[in-house]
Short mmCIF file of C-alpha atoms in Angstrom, two decimals:
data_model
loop_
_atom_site.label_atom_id
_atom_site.label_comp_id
_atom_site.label_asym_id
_atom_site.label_seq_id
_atom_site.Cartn_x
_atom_site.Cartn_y
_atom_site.Cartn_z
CA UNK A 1 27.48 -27.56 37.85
CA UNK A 2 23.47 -27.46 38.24
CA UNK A 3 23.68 -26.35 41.63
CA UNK A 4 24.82 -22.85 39.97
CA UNK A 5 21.20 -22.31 38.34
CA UNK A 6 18.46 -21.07 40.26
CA UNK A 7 15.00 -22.00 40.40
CA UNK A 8 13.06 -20.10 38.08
CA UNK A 9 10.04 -18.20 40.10
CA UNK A 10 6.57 -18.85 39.47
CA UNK A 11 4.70 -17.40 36.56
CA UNK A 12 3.44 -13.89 37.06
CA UNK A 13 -0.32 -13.17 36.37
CA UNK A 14 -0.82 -11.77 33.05
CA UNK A 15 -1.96 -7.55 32.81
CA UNK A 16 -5.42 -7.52 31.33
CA UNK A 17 -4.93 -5.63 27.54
CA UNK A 18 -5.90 -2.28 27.60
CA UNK A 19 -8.89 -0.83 25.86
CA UNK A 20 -8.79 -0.14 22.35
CA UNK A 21 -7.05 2.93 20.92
CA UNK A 22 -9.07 3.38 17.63
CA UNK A 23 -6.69 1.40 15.87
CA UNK A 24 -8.22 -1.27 13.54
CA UNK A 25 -10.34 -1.31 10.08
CA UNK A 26 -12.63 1.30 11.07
CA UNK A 27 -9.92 3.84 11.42
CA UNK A 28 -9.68 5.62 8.32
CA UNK A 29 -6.30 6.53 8.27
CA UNK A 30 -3.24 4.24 7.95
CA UNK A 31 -2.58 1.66 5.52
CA UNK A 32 -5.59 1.12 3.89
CA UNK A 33 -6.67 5.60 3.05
CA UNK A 34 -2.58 5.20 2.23
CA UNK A 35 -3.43 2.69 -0.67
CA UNK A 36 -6.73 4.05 -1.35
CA UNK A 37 -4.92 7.59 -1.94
CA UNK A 38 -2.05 6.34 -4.19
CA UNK A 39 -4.78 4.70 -6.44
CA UNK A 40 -6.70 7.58 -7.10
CA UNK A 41 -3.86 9.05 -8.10
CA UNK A 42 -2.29 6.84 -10.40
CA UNK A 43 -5.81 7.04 -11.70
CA UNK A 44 -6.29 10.65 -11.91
CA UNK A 45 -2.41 10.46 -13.77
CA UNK A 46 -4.60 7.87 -16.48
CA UNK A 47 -7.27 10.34 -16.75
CA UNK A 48 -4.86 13.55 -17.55
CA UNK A 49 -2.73 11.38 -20.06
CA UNK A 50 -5.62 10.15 -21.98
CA UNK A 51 -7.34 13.72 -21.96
CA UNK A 52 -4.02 15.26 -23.27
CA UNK A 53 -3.58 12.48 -26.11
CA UNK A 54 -7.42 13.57 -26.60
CA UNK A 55 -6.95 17.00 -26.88
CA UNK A 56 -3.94 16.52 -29.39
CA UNK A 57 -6.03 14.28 -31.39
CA UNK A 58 -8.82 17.06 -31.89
CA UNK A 59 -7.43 19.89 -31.65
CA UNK A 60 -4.02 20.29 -32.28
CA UNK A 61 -3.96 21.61 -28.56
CA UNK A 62 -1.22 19.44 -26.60
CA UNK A 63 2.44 18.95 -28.69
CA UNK A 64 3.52 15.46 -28.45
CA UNK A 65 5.98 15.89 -26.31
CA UNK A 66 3.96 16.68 -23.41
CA UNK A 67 1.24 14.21 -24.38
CA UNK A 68 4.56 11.12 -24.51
CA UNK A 69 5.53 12.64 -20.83
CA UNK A 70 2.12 12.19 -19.69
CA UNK A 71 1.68 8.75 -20.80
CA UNK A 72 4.86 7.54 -19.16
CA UNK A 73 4.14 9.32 -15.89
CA UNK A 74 0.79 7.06 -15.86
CA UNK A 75 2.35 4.15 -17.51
CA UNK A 76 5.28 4.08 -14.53
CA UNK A 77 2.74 5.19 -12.06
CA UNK A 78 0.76 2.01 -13.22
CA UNK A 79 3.98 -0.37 -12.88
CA UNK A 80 4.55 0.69 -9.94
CA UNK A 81 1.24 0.14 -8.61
CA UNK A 82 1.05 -3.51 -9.75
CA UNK A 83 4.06 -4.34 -7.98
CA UNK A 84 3.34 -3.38 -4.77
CA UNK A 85 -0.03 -5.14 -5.59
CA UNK A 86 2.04 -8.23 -5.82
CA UNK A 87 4.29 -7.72 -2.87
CA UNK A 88 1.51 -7.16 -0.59
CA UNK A 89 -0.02 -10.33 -2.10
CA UNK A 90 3.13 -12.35 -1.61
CA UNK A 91 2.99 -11.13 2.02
CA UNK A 92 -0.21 -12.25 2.40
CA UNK A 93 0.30 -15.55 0.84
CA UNK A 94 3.34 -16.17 3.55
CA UNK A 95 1.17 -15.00 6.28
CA UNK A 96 -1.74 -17.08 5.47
CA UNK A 97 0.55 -19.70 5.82
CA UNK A 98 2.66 -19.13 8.61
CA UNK A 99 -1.30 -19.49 10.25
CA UNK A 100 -1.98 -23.01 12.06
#
């Protein structure tokens, strides 16, 4: 029943790796401008919500309902944020120790 398996050749020689293509941390683009972007924005959504709450507060200027809408878009935005911050924590927390 053995005599059915061949002998396995000897190993090949490895390629060399190829040069780098510009990908790593100082590429600006990719994950790290993708997070970077999405956190200026959930921050810019902060900074209209509290300037329309503002702005009602003084003058009279925003109605509520626009002013609740705005909060919830920044409060969700927020949410949101944290929990991807915590995903891409737990990933690095099972990656750190899937490392010898």
């Amino acid at each position: 029943m053995s005599n059915t398996i061949s002998h396995l050749p000897s190993s090949l020689p490895i390629a060399p790796m190829p040069a780098s293509t510009g990908v790593g941390p100082s590429k600006s683009s990719g994950f790290s401008s993708s997070l970077a972007n999405a956190i200026e924005q959930v921050e810019q959504l902060h900074t209209d919500a509290q300037s329309n709450a503002a702005d009602m507060m003084q003058n009279g200027g925003q109605d509520l309902h626009n002013v609740m809408i705005a909060v919830e878009k920044a409060d969700i935005s927020f949410q949101l944020m944290m929990q991807v911050r915590n995903k891409i924590v737990n990933a690095y927390q099972e990656i750190s120790r899937l490392q010898f």
